[in-house]
């Protein structure tokens, strides 16, 4: 009995002491956490204040970094396109090109004395140049991305944008403690369409018609020569100008599409930073509001233990008194 009582007493004292230490640690940690939380809330509030003050400056900074890439790269592409169109027109905007096309197409072979009117040859000439322009458009559309807007140039723009956005991501993630998922900007090919912009009812046809009015009989060779000469004049002036404008506009459109995507991503970056900071503050404030309830719950648990602790100590004292202060039954022992 003595051994059991002593063991129980020691067990109670030892474990009560351990639990007391646990509660002391809990109290200390709880108070430390509350203090740390209050400090964290202030830090987050300061980050939000700083962000709100700098938000417009951040947008301008992002635009400066990303849009300058687009501006510089597309300026280079536009310069290359000018060289390209000049080179192509050496091939297509000349007398030999149109002349050979008329011969290959046999455009004026059916000309004779019965149908040598201006309208007839105007129609033949128009059909010829519609085919020429159609073929040129196909060639431009097939080659514009090979010779001007090459895959390497598109990849170069995308790589620069990607590298810069990664740097931006790291910069603002570190600065505001947020997570940014910046998507890659997609750059599409440039499409050139000229057919609908070419007016074949004016320009060189007037010269061809005026020339034919002096003719009495149809002359295929003369028609070919005259039409080919007037095509060269027309192509080097109005048609060249239209192609230049079309390419310039298409490059500008492509730039604007990419610019629009970049602007969208800039807004996404700013909104993501703002949203995450506000959510961070909201979470911390919610926990802060719950701290009184948490403290109350902790005090209830601790109070319950104190009550149990007191009860166990009292019982241990009674048990000790029963063992050490109750007289022995000597007769029973002797017996």
mmCIF file of C-alpha atoms in Angstrom:
data_model
loop_
_atom_site.group_PDB
_atom_site.id
_atom_site.type_symbol
_atom_site.label_atom_id
_atom_site.label_comp_id
_atom_site.label_asym_id
_atom_site.label_seq_id
_atom_site.Cartn_x
_atom_site.Cartn_y
_atom_site.Cartn_z
ATOM 1 C CA UNK A 1 0.000 0.000 0.000
ATOM 2 C CA UNK A 2 2.766 2.393 0.894
ATOM 3 C CA UNK A 3 4.596 1.792 -2.398
ATOM 4 C CA UNK A 4 1.424 2.255 -4.434
ATOM 5 C CA UNK A 5 0.526 5.437 -2.635
ATOM 6 C CA UNK A 6 4.034 6.842 -2.936
ATOM 7 C CA UNK A 7 4.156 5.984 -6.641
ATOM 8 C CA UNK A 8 0.790 7.618 -7.229
ATOM 9 C CA UNK A 9 1.848 10.728 -5.349
ATOM 10 C CA UNK A 10 5.087 11.036 -7.267
ATOM 11 C CA UNK A 11 3.268 10.395 -10.552
ATOM 12 C CA UNK A 12 0.761 13.147 -9.825
ATOM 13 C CA UNK A 13 3.373 15.658 -8.728
ATOM 14 C CA UNK A 14 5.614 14.941 -11.680
ATOM 15 C CA UNK A 15 2.883 15.114 -14.329
ATOM 16 C CA UNK A 16 1.157 18.094 -12.744
ATOM 17 C CA UNK A 17 4.481 19.891 -12.928
ATOM 18 C CA UNK A 18 4.857 18.876 -16.595
ATOM 19 C CA UNK A 19 1.368 20.097 -17.463
ATOM 20 C CA UNK A 20 2.049 23.342 -15.613
ATOM 21 C CA UNK A 21 5.106 23.806 -17.796
ATOM 22 C CA UNK A 22 3.032 23.091 -20.899
ATOM 23 C CA UNK A 23 0.492 25.738 -19.898
ATOM 24 C CA UNK A 24 3.247 28.206 -19.200
ATOM 25 C CA UNK A 25 4.614 27.577 -22.700
ATOM 26 C CA UNK A 26 1.109 27.832 -24.170
ATOM 27 C CA UNK A 27 0.538 31.149 -22.435
ATOM 28 C CA UNK A 28 3.894 32.471 -23.538
ATOM 29 C CA UNK A 29 3.482 31.251 -27.135
ATOM 30 C CA UNK A 30 -0.076 32.536 -27.322
ATOM 31 C CA UNK A 31 0.957 36.002 -26.206
ATOM 32 C CA UNK A 32 3.940 35.928 -28.563
ATOM 33 C CA UNK A 33 1.718 34.860 -31.470
ATOM 34 C CA UNK A 34 -0.788 37.615 -30.747
ATOM 35 C CA UNK A 35 2.004 40.191 -30.624
ATOM 36 C CA UNK A 36 3.538 38.782 -33.818
ATOM 37 C CA UNK A 37 0.125 38.806 -35.518
ATOM 38 C CA UNK A 38 -0.420 42.446 -34.616
ATOM 39 C CA UNK A 39 3.005 43.253 -36.045
ATOM 40 C CA UNK A 40 2.220 41.217 -39.195
ATOM 41 C CA UNK A 41 -1.031 43.112 -39.668
ATOM 42 C CA UNK A 42 0.873 46.390 -39.480
ATOM 43 C CA UNK A 43 3.423 45.074 -42.014
ATOM 44 C CA UNK A 44 0.643 44.043 -44.417
ATOM 45 C CA UNK A 45 -1.151 47.363 -43.951
ATOM 46 C CA UNK A 46 2.102 49.169 -44.717
ATOM 47 C CA UNK A 47 2.582 47.044 -47.864
ATOM 48 C CA UNK A 48 -0.957 47.869 -49.003
ATOM 49 C CA UNK A 49 -0.446 51.588 -48.324
ATOM 50 C CA UNK A 50 2.825 51.519 -50.242
ATOM 51 C CA UNK A 51 1.227 49.598 -53.107
ATOM 52 C CA UNK A 52 -1.743 51.984 -53.365
ATOM 53 C CA UNK A 53 0.618 54.954 -53.523
ATOM 54 C CA UNK A 54 2.851 53.254 -56.100
ATOM 55 C CA UNK A 55 0.157 51.471 -58.164
ATOM 56 C CA UNK A 56 0.099 53.934 -61.053
ATOM 57 C CA UNK A 57 3.880 54.190 -60.981
ATOM 58 C CA UNK A 58 4.075 50.389 -61.133
ATOM 59 C CA UNK A 59 1.818 50.355 -64.205
ATOM 60 C CA UNK A 60 3.985 52.963 -65.895
ATOM 61 C CA UNK A 61 7.115 51.033 -64.969
ATOM 62 C CA UNK A 62 5.675 47.809 -66.409
ATOM 63 C CA UNK A 63 4.551 49.584 -69.571
ATOM 64 C CA UNK A 64 7.961 51.169 -69.957
ATOM 65 C CA UNK A 65 9.713 47.801 -69.644
ATOM 66 C CA UNK A 66 7.349 45.707 -71.781
ATOM 67 C CA UNK A 67 6.080 48.194 -74.336
ATOM 68 C CA UNK A 68 9.583 49.402 -75.186
ATOM 69 C CA UNK A 69 10.407 45.858 -76.329
ATOM 70 C CA UNK A 70 7.385 45.826 -78.637
ATOM 71 C CA UNK A 71 8.081 49.327 -79.941
ATOM 72 C CA UNK A 72 11.740 48.648 -80.731
ATOM 73 C CA UNK A 73 11.171 45.212 -82.290
ATOM 74 C CA UNK A 74 8.314 46.302 -84.538
ATOM 75 C CA UNK A 75 10.228 49.379 -85.649
ATOM 76 C CA UNK A 76 12.983 47.021 -86.791
ATOM 77 C CA UNK A 77 10.462 44.799 -88.581
ATOM 78 C CA UNK A 78 8.937 47.797 -90.368
ATOM 79 C CA UNK A 79 12.391 48.880 -91.570
ATOM 80 C CA UNK A 80 13.054 45.392 -92.932
ATOM 81 C CA UNK A 81 9.665 45.378 -94.679
ATOM 82 C CA UNK A 82 10.607 48.498 -96.645
ATOM 83 C CA UNK A 83 13.722 46.791 -97.969
ATOM 84 C CA UNK A 84 11.725 43.665 -98.737
ATOM 85 C CA UNK A 85 9.026 45.422 -100.776
ATOM 86 C CA UNK A 86 11.651 47.359 -102.734
ATOM 87 C CA UNK A 87 13.380 44.119 -103.602
ATOM 88 C CA UNK A 88 10.147 42.388 -104.592
ATOM 89 C CA UNK A 89 9.104 45.240 -106.837
ATOM 90 C CA UNK A 90 12.281 44.906 -108.805
ATOM 91 C CA UNK A 91 10.852 41.546 -109.812
ATOM 92 C CA UNK A 92 7.140 42.224 -110.263
ATOM 93 C CA UNK A 93 6.768 45.930 -111.087
ATOM 94 C CA UNK A 94 8.472 45.910 -114.458
ATOM 95 C CA UNK A 95 7.730 45.619 -118.134
ATOM 96 C CA UNK A 96 9.100 42.103 -118.592
ATOM 97 C CA UNK A 97 7.033 40.646 -115.786
ATOM 98 C CA UNK A 98 3.699 41.833 -117.230
ATOM 99 C CA UNK A 99 4.775 41.151 -120.813
ATOM 100 C CA UNK A 100 5.744 37.557 -120.103
ATOM 101 C CA UNK A 101 2.557 37.067 -118.113
ATOM 102 C CA UNK A 102 0.443 38.281 -121.059
ATOM 103 C CA UNK A 103 2.289 35.891 -123.390
ATOM 104 C CA UNK A 104 1.970 32.953 -120.990
ATOM 105 C CA UNK A 105 -1.713 33.628 -120.406
ATOM 106 C CA UNK A 106 -2.277 34.189 -124.165
ATOM 107 C CA UNK A 107 -4.276 37.219 -123.120
ATOM 108 C CA UNK A 108 -4.453 38.935 -126.513
ATOM 109 C CA UNK A 109 -4.303 35.950 -128.882
ATOM 110 C CA UNK A 110 -8.028 36.096 -129.581
ATOM 111 C CA UNK A 111 -7.854 39.722 -130.640
ATOM 112 C CA UNK A 112 -9.116 40.316 -134.212
ATOM 113 C CA UNK A 113 -10.734 42.968 -136.337
ATOM 114 C CA UNK A 114 -14.223 42.159 -135.064
ATOM 115 C CA UNK A 115 -13.551 42.600 -131.356
ATOM 116 C CA UNK A 116 -10.710 45.114 -131.232
ATOM 117 C CA UNK A 117 -12.765 47.686 -129.302
ATOM 118 C CA UNK A 118 -11.367 49.494 -126.293
ATOM 119 C CA UNK A 119 -13.818 47.793 -123.954
ATOM 120 C CA UNK A 120 -12.809 44.363 -125.188
ATOM 121 C CA UNK A 121 -9.111 44.969 -124.573
ATOM 122 C CA UNK A 122 -9.833 46.720 -121.332
ATOM 123 C CA UNK A 123 -11.591 43.578 -120.166
ATOM 124 C CA UNK A 124 -8.729 41.358 -121.328
ATOM 125 C CA UNK A 125 -6.188 43.612 -119.626
ATOM 126 C CA UNK A 126 -8.211 43.737 -116.415
ATOM 127 C CA UNK A 127 -8.430 39.939 -116.283
ATOM 128 C CA UNK A 128 -4.677 39.723 -116.823
ATOM 129 C CA UNK A 129 -3.811 42.105 -113.985
ATOM 130 C CA UNK A 130 -6.343 40.586 -111.648
ATOM 131 C CA UNK A 131 -4.405 37.347 -112.072
ATOM 132 C CA UNK A 132 -1.077 39.134 -111.578
ATOM 133 C CA UNK A 133 -2.294 40.858 -108.417
ATOM 134 C CA UNK A 134 -3.837 37.643 -107.129
ATOM 135 C CA UNK A 135 -0.523 35.812 -107.573
ATOM 136 C CA UNK A 136 1.404 38.665 -105.978
ATOM 137 C CA UNK A 137 -0.935 38.602 -103.001
ATOM 138 C CA UNK A 138 -0.413 34.873 -102.574
ATOM 139 C CA UNK A 139 3.341 35.342 -102.828
ATOM 140 C CA UNK A 140 3.268 38.191 -100.312
ATOM 141 C CA UNK A 141 1.105 36.229 -97.898
ATOM 142 C CA UNK A 142 3.341 33.170 -98.199
ATOM 143 C CA UNK A 143 6.593 35.120 -97.878
ATOM 144 C CA UNK A 144 5.793 38.014 -95.565
ATOM 145 C CA UNK A 145 6.395 35.911 -92.459
ATOM 146 C CA UNK A 146 9.444 34.226 -94.000
ATOM 147 C CA UNK A 147 11.138 37.415 -95.138
ATOM 148 C CA UNK A 148 9.819 40.050 -92.715
ATOM 149 C CA UNK A 149 8.027 38.637 -89.718
ATOM 150 C CA UNK A 150 10.220 35.583 -89.393
ATOM 151 C CA UNK A 151 9.864 32.900 -86.740
ATOM 152 C CA UNK A 152 13.189 34.020 -85.279
ATOM 153 C CA UNK A 153 11.929 37.585 -84.927
ATOM 154 C CA UNK A 154 8.661 36.471 -83.352
ATOM 155 C CA UNK A 155 10.554 34.152 -81.014
ATOM 156 C CA UNK A 156 12.941 36.996 -80.191
ATOM 157 C CA UNK A 157 10.055 39.272 -79.180
ATOM 158 C CA UNK A 158 8.426 36.522 -77.150
ATOM 159 C CA UNK A 159 11.697 35.613 -75.462
ATOM 160 C CA UNK A 160 12.374 39.216 -74.505
ATOM 161 C CA UNK A 161 8.854 39.614 -73.175
ATOM 162 C CA UNK A 162 9.129 36.337 -71.276
ATOM 163 C CA UNK A 163 12.512 37.220 -69.757
ATOM 164 C CA UNK A 164 11.290 40.649 -68.722
ATOM 165 C CA UNK A 165 8.027 39.351 -67.249
ATOM 166 C CA UNK A 166 9.954 36.747 -65.207
ATOM 167 C CA UNK A 167 12.146 39.527 -63.833
ATOM 168 C CA UNK A 168 9.020 41.567 -63.078
ATOM 169 C CA UNK A 169 7.444 38.547 -61.412
ATOM 170 C CA UNK A 170 10.465 37.998 -59.165
ATOM 171 C CA UNK A 171 10.735 41.705 -58.401
ATOM 172 C CA UNK A 172 7.157 42.148 -57.209
ATOM 173 C CA UNK A 173 6.860 38.746 -55.563
ATOM 174 C CA UNK A 174 9.854 39.641 -53.419
ATOM 175 C CA UNK A 175 8.669 43.181 -52.803
ATOM 176 C CA UNK A 176 5.095 42.379 -51.775
ATOM 177 C CA UNK A 177 5.298 38.695 -50.840
ATOM 178 C CA UNK A 178 2.774 37.637 -53.491
ATOM 179 C CA UNK A 179 2.586 34.929 -56.149
ATOM 180 C CA UNK A 180 2.257 36.041 -59.788
ATOM 181 C CA UNK A 181 1.453 33.651 -62.625
ATOM 182 C CA UNK A 182 2.282 35.699 -65.715
ATOM 183 C CA UNK A 183 1.263 34.032 -68.957
ATOM 184 C CA UNK A 184 3.334 34.085 -72.149
ATOM 185 C CA UNK A 185 2.252 36.650 -74.743
ATOM 186 C CA UNK A 186 1.288 34.934 -77.999
ATOM 187 C CA UNK A 187 2.411 36.630 -81.226
ATOM 188 C CA UNK A 188 0.502 35.683 -84.382
ATOM 189 C CA UNK A 189 1.714 35.827 -87.961
ATOM 190 C CA UNK A 190 1.031 38.816 -90.202
ATOM 191 C CA UNK A 191 -1.525 38.383 -92.992
ATOM 192 C CA UNK A 192 -1.377 40.550 -96.118
ATOM 193 C CA UNK A 193 -4.518 41.075 -98.233
ATOM 194 C CA UNK A 194 -4.481 43.533 -101.125
ATOM 195 C CA UNK A 195 -6.995 42.281 -103.687
ATOM 196 C CA UNK A 196 -9.903 44.355 -102.436
ATOM 197 C CA UNK A 197 -7.829 47.529 -102.331
ATOM 198 C CA UNK A 198 -6.731 47.610 -105.954
ATOM 199 C CA UNK A 199 -8.699 49.784 -108.360
ATOM 200 C CA UNK A 200 -8.158 48.461 -111.898
ATOM 201 C CA UNK A 201 -10.712 50.801 -113.456
ATOM 202 C CA UNK A 202 -8.324 53.729 -113.392
ATOM 203 C CA UNK A 203 -4.667 54.494 -113.755
ATOM 204 C CA UNK A 204 -2.831 52.626 -116.479
ATOM 205 C CA UNK A 205 -6.014 51.454 -118.273
ATOM 206 C CA UNK A 206 -6.675 55.019 -119.426
ATOM 207 C CA UNK A 207 -3.313 55.024 -121.185
ATOM 208 C CA UNK A 208 -3.995 51.628 -122.779
ATOM 209 C CA UNK A 209 -7.432 52.743 -123.987
ATOM 210 C CA UNK A 210 -6.058 56.008 -125.393
ATOM 211 C CA UNK A 211 -3.398 54.052 -127.258
ATOM 212 C CA UNK A 212 -5.915 51.576 -128.667
ATOM 213 C CA UNK A 213 -8.172 54.335 -129.965
ATOM 214 C CA UNK A 214 -5.481 55.136 -132.550
ATOM 215 C CA UNK A 215 -5.406 51.571 -133.842
ATOM 216 C CA UNK A 216 -7.390 50.447 -136.822
ATOM 217 C CA UNK A 217 -6.685 46.753 -136.467
ATOM 218 C CA UNK A 218 -5.852 44.536 -133.545
ATOM 219 C CA UNK A 219 -2.158 44.032 -132.924
ATOM 220 C CA UNK A 220 -1.333 41.569 -130.170
ATOM 221 C CA UNK A 221 2.275 42.617 -129.783
ATOM 222 C CA UNK A 222 1.400 46.289 -129.461
ATOM 223 C CA UNK A 223 -1.256 45.516 -126.873
ATOM 224 C CA UNK A 224 1.202 43.463 -124.879
ATOM 225 C CA UNK A 225 3.883 46.159 -125.023
ATOM 226 C CA UNK A 226 1.533 48.993 -124.162
ATOM 227 C CA UNK A 227 -0.159 47.104 -121.348
ATOM 228 C CA UNK A 228 3.190 45.960 -119.921
ATOM 229 C CA UNK A 229 4.608 49.507 -119.974
ATOM 230 C CA UNK A 230 1.554 50.946 -118.260
ATOM 231 C CA UNK A 231 1.603 48.175 -115.637
ATOM 232 C CA UNK A 232 5.174 49.148 -114.758
ATOM 233 C CA UNK A 233 4.159 52.777 -114.265
ATOM 234 C CA UNK A 234 1.069 51.835 -112.251
ATOM 235 C CA UNK A 235 2.833 49.230 -110.103
ATOM 236 C CA UNK A 236 5.761 51.496 -109.240
ATOM 237 C CA UNK A 237 3.436 54.280 -108.150
ATOM 238 C CA UNK A 238 -0.018 53.462 -106.863
ATOM 239 C CA UNK A 239 0.273 49.705 -106.369
ATOM 240 C CA UNK A 240 3.653 49.997 -104.613
ATOM 241 C CA UNK A 241 2.213 52.664 -102.353
ATOM 242 C CA UNK A 242 -0.756 50.468 -101.491
ATOM 243 C CA UNK A 243 1.455 47.478 -100.673
ATOM 244 C CA UNK A 244 3.694 49.652 -98.511
ATOM 245 C CA UNK A 245 0.677 50.991 -96.622
ATOM 246 C CA UNK A 246 -0.845 47.539 -96.294
ATOM 247 C CA UNK A 247 2.329 46.021 -94.856
ATOM 248 C CA UNK A 248 2.825 49.010 -92.580
ATOM 249 C CA UNK A 249 -0.770 48.743 -91.329
ATOM 250 C CA UNK A 250 -0.530 44.977 -90.810
ATOM 251 C CA UNK A 251 2.685 45.328 -88.819
ATOM 252 C CA UNK A 252 1.073 48.100 -86.768
ATOM 253 C CA UNK A 253 -2.014 45.928 -86.218
ATOM 254 C CA UNK A 254 0.165 43.033 -85.088
ATOM 255 C CA UNK A 255 2.000 45.363 -82.706
ATOM 256 C CA UNK A 256 -1.282 46.684 -81.317
ATOM 257 C CA UNK A 257 -2.590 43.152 -80.719
ATOM 258 C CA UNK A 258 0.545 42.265 -78.751
ATOM 259 C CA UNK A 259 0.397 45.634 -76.980
ATOM 260 C CA UNK A 260 -3.198 44.911 -75.994
ATOM 261 C CA UNK A 261 -2.198 41.520 -74.559
ATOM 262 C CA UNK A 262 0.692 43.133 -72.690
ATOM 263 C CA UNK A 263 -1.635 45.818 -71.278
ATOM 264 C CA UNK A 264 -4.006 43.087 -70.140
ATOM 265 C CA UNK A 265 -1.142 41.259 -68.435
ATOM 266 C CA UNK A 266 0.035 44.486 -66.771
ATOM 267 C CA UNK A 267 -3.444 45.000 -65.325
ATOM 268 C CA UNK A 268 -3.479 41.356 -64.277
ATOM 269 C CA UNK A 269 -0.170 41.809 -62.440
ATOM 270 C CA UNK A 270 -1.387 44.905 -60.605
ATOM 271 C CA UNK A 271 -4.784 43.386 -59.770
ATOM 272 C CA UNK A 272 -3.170 40.152 -58.546
ATOM 273 C CA UNK A 273 -0.834 42.044 -56.218
ATOM 274 C CA UNK A 274 -3.728 44.112 -54.869
ATOM 275 C CA UNK A 275 -6.040 41.110 -54.466
ATOM 276 C CA UNK A 276 -3.459 38.986 -52.645
ATOM 277 C CA UNK A 277 -2.429 41.789 -50.291
ATOM 278 C CA UNK A 278 -6.058 42.490 -49.400
ATOM 279 C CA UNK A 279 -6.714 38.787 -48.847
ATOM 280 C CA UNK A 280 -3.623 38.536 -46.659
ATOM 281 C CA UNK A 281 -4.849 41.445 -44.545
ATOM 282 C CA UNK A 282 -8.370 40.003 -44.386
ATOM 283 C CA UNK A 283 -7.089 36.633 -43.149
ATOM 284 C CA UNK A 284 -4.892 38.207 -40.487
ATOM 285 C CA UNK A 285 -7.635 40.549 -39.325
ATOM 286 C CA UNK A 286 -10.060 37.644 -39.053
ATOM 287 C CA UNK A 287 -7.601 35.720 -36.910
ATOM 288 C CA UNK A 288 -6.999 38.826 -34.865
ATOM 289 C CA UNK A 289 -10.734 39.254 -34.262
ATOM 290 C CA UNK A 290 -10.927 35.634 -33.119
ATOM 291 C CA UNK A 291 -8.070 35.996 -30.650
ATOM 292 C CA UNK A 292 -10.355 36.924 -27.724
ATOM 293 C CA UNK A 293 -12.436 33.832 -28.300
ATOM 294 C CA UNK A 294 -9.256 31.806 -28.628
ATOM 295 C CA UNK A 295 -7.942 33.240 -25.359
ATOM 296 C CA UNK A 296 -11.249 32.498 -23.630
ATOM 297 C CA UNK A 297 -11.215 28.906 -24.890
ATOM 298 C CA UNK A 298 -7.640 28.532 -23.700
ATOM 299 C CA UNK A 299 -8.531 29.942 -20.272
ATOM 300 C CA UNK A 300 -11.444 27.526 -19.954
ATOM 301 C CA UNK A 301 -9.213 24.562 -20.707
ATOM 302 C CA UNK A 302 -6.530 25.821 -18.349
ATOM 303 C CA UNK A 303 -9.076 26.524 -15.596
ATOM 304 C CA UNK A 304 -10.495 23.031 -15.933
ATOM 305 C CA UNK A 305 -7.027 21.600 -15.531
ATOM 306 C CA UNK A 306 -6.357 23.780 -12.490
ATOM 307 C CA UNK A 307 -9.537 22.438 -10.927
ATOM 308 C CA UNK A 308 -8.479 18.857 -11.666
ATOM 309 C CA UNK A 309 -5.006 19.637 -10.409
ATOM 310 C CA UNK A 310 -6.402 20.906 -7.096
ATOM 311 C CA UNK A 311 -8.662 17.867 -6.727
ATOM 312 C CA UNK A 312 -5.829 15.434 -7.389
ATOM 313 C CA UNK A 313 -3.526 17.196 -4.900
ATOM 314 C CA UNK A 314 -6.212 17.088 -2.226
ATOM 315 C CA UNK A 315 -6.789 13.405 -2.824
ATOM 316 C CA UNK A 316 -3.046 12.775 -2.710
ATOM 317 C CA UNK A 317 -2.819 14.554 0.663
ATOM 318 C CA UNK A 318 -5.678 12.477 2.063
ATOM 319 C CA UNK A 319 -4.046 9.356 0.736
ATOM 320 C CA UNK A 320 -0.741 10.300 2.367
ATOM 321 C CA UNK A 321 -2.481 11.004 5.668
ATOM 322 C CA UNK A 322 -4.213 7.651 5.536
ATOM 323 C CA UNK A 323 -0.856 5.903 5.041
ATOM 324 C CA UNK A 324 1.391 7.844 7.417
ATOM 325 C CA UNK A 325 -0.921 8.973 10.265
ATOM 326 C CA UNK A 326 -3.327 5.996 10.794
ATOM 327 C CA UNK A 327 -2.171 3.738 13.741
ATOM 328 C CA UNK A 328 -1.043 0.225 12.835
ATOM 329 C CA UNK A 329 -3.080 -2.766 13.958
ATOM 330 C CA UNK A 330 -0.273 -4.505 15.938
ATOM 331 C CA UNK A 331 -2.431 -7.331 17.041
ATOM 332 C CA UNK A 332 -3.139 -8.204 13.462
ATOM 333 C CA UNK A 333 0.551 -8.084 12.677
ATOM 334 C CA UNK A 334 1.527 -10.264 15.665
ATOM 335 C CA UNK A 335 -1.290 -12.632 14.893
#
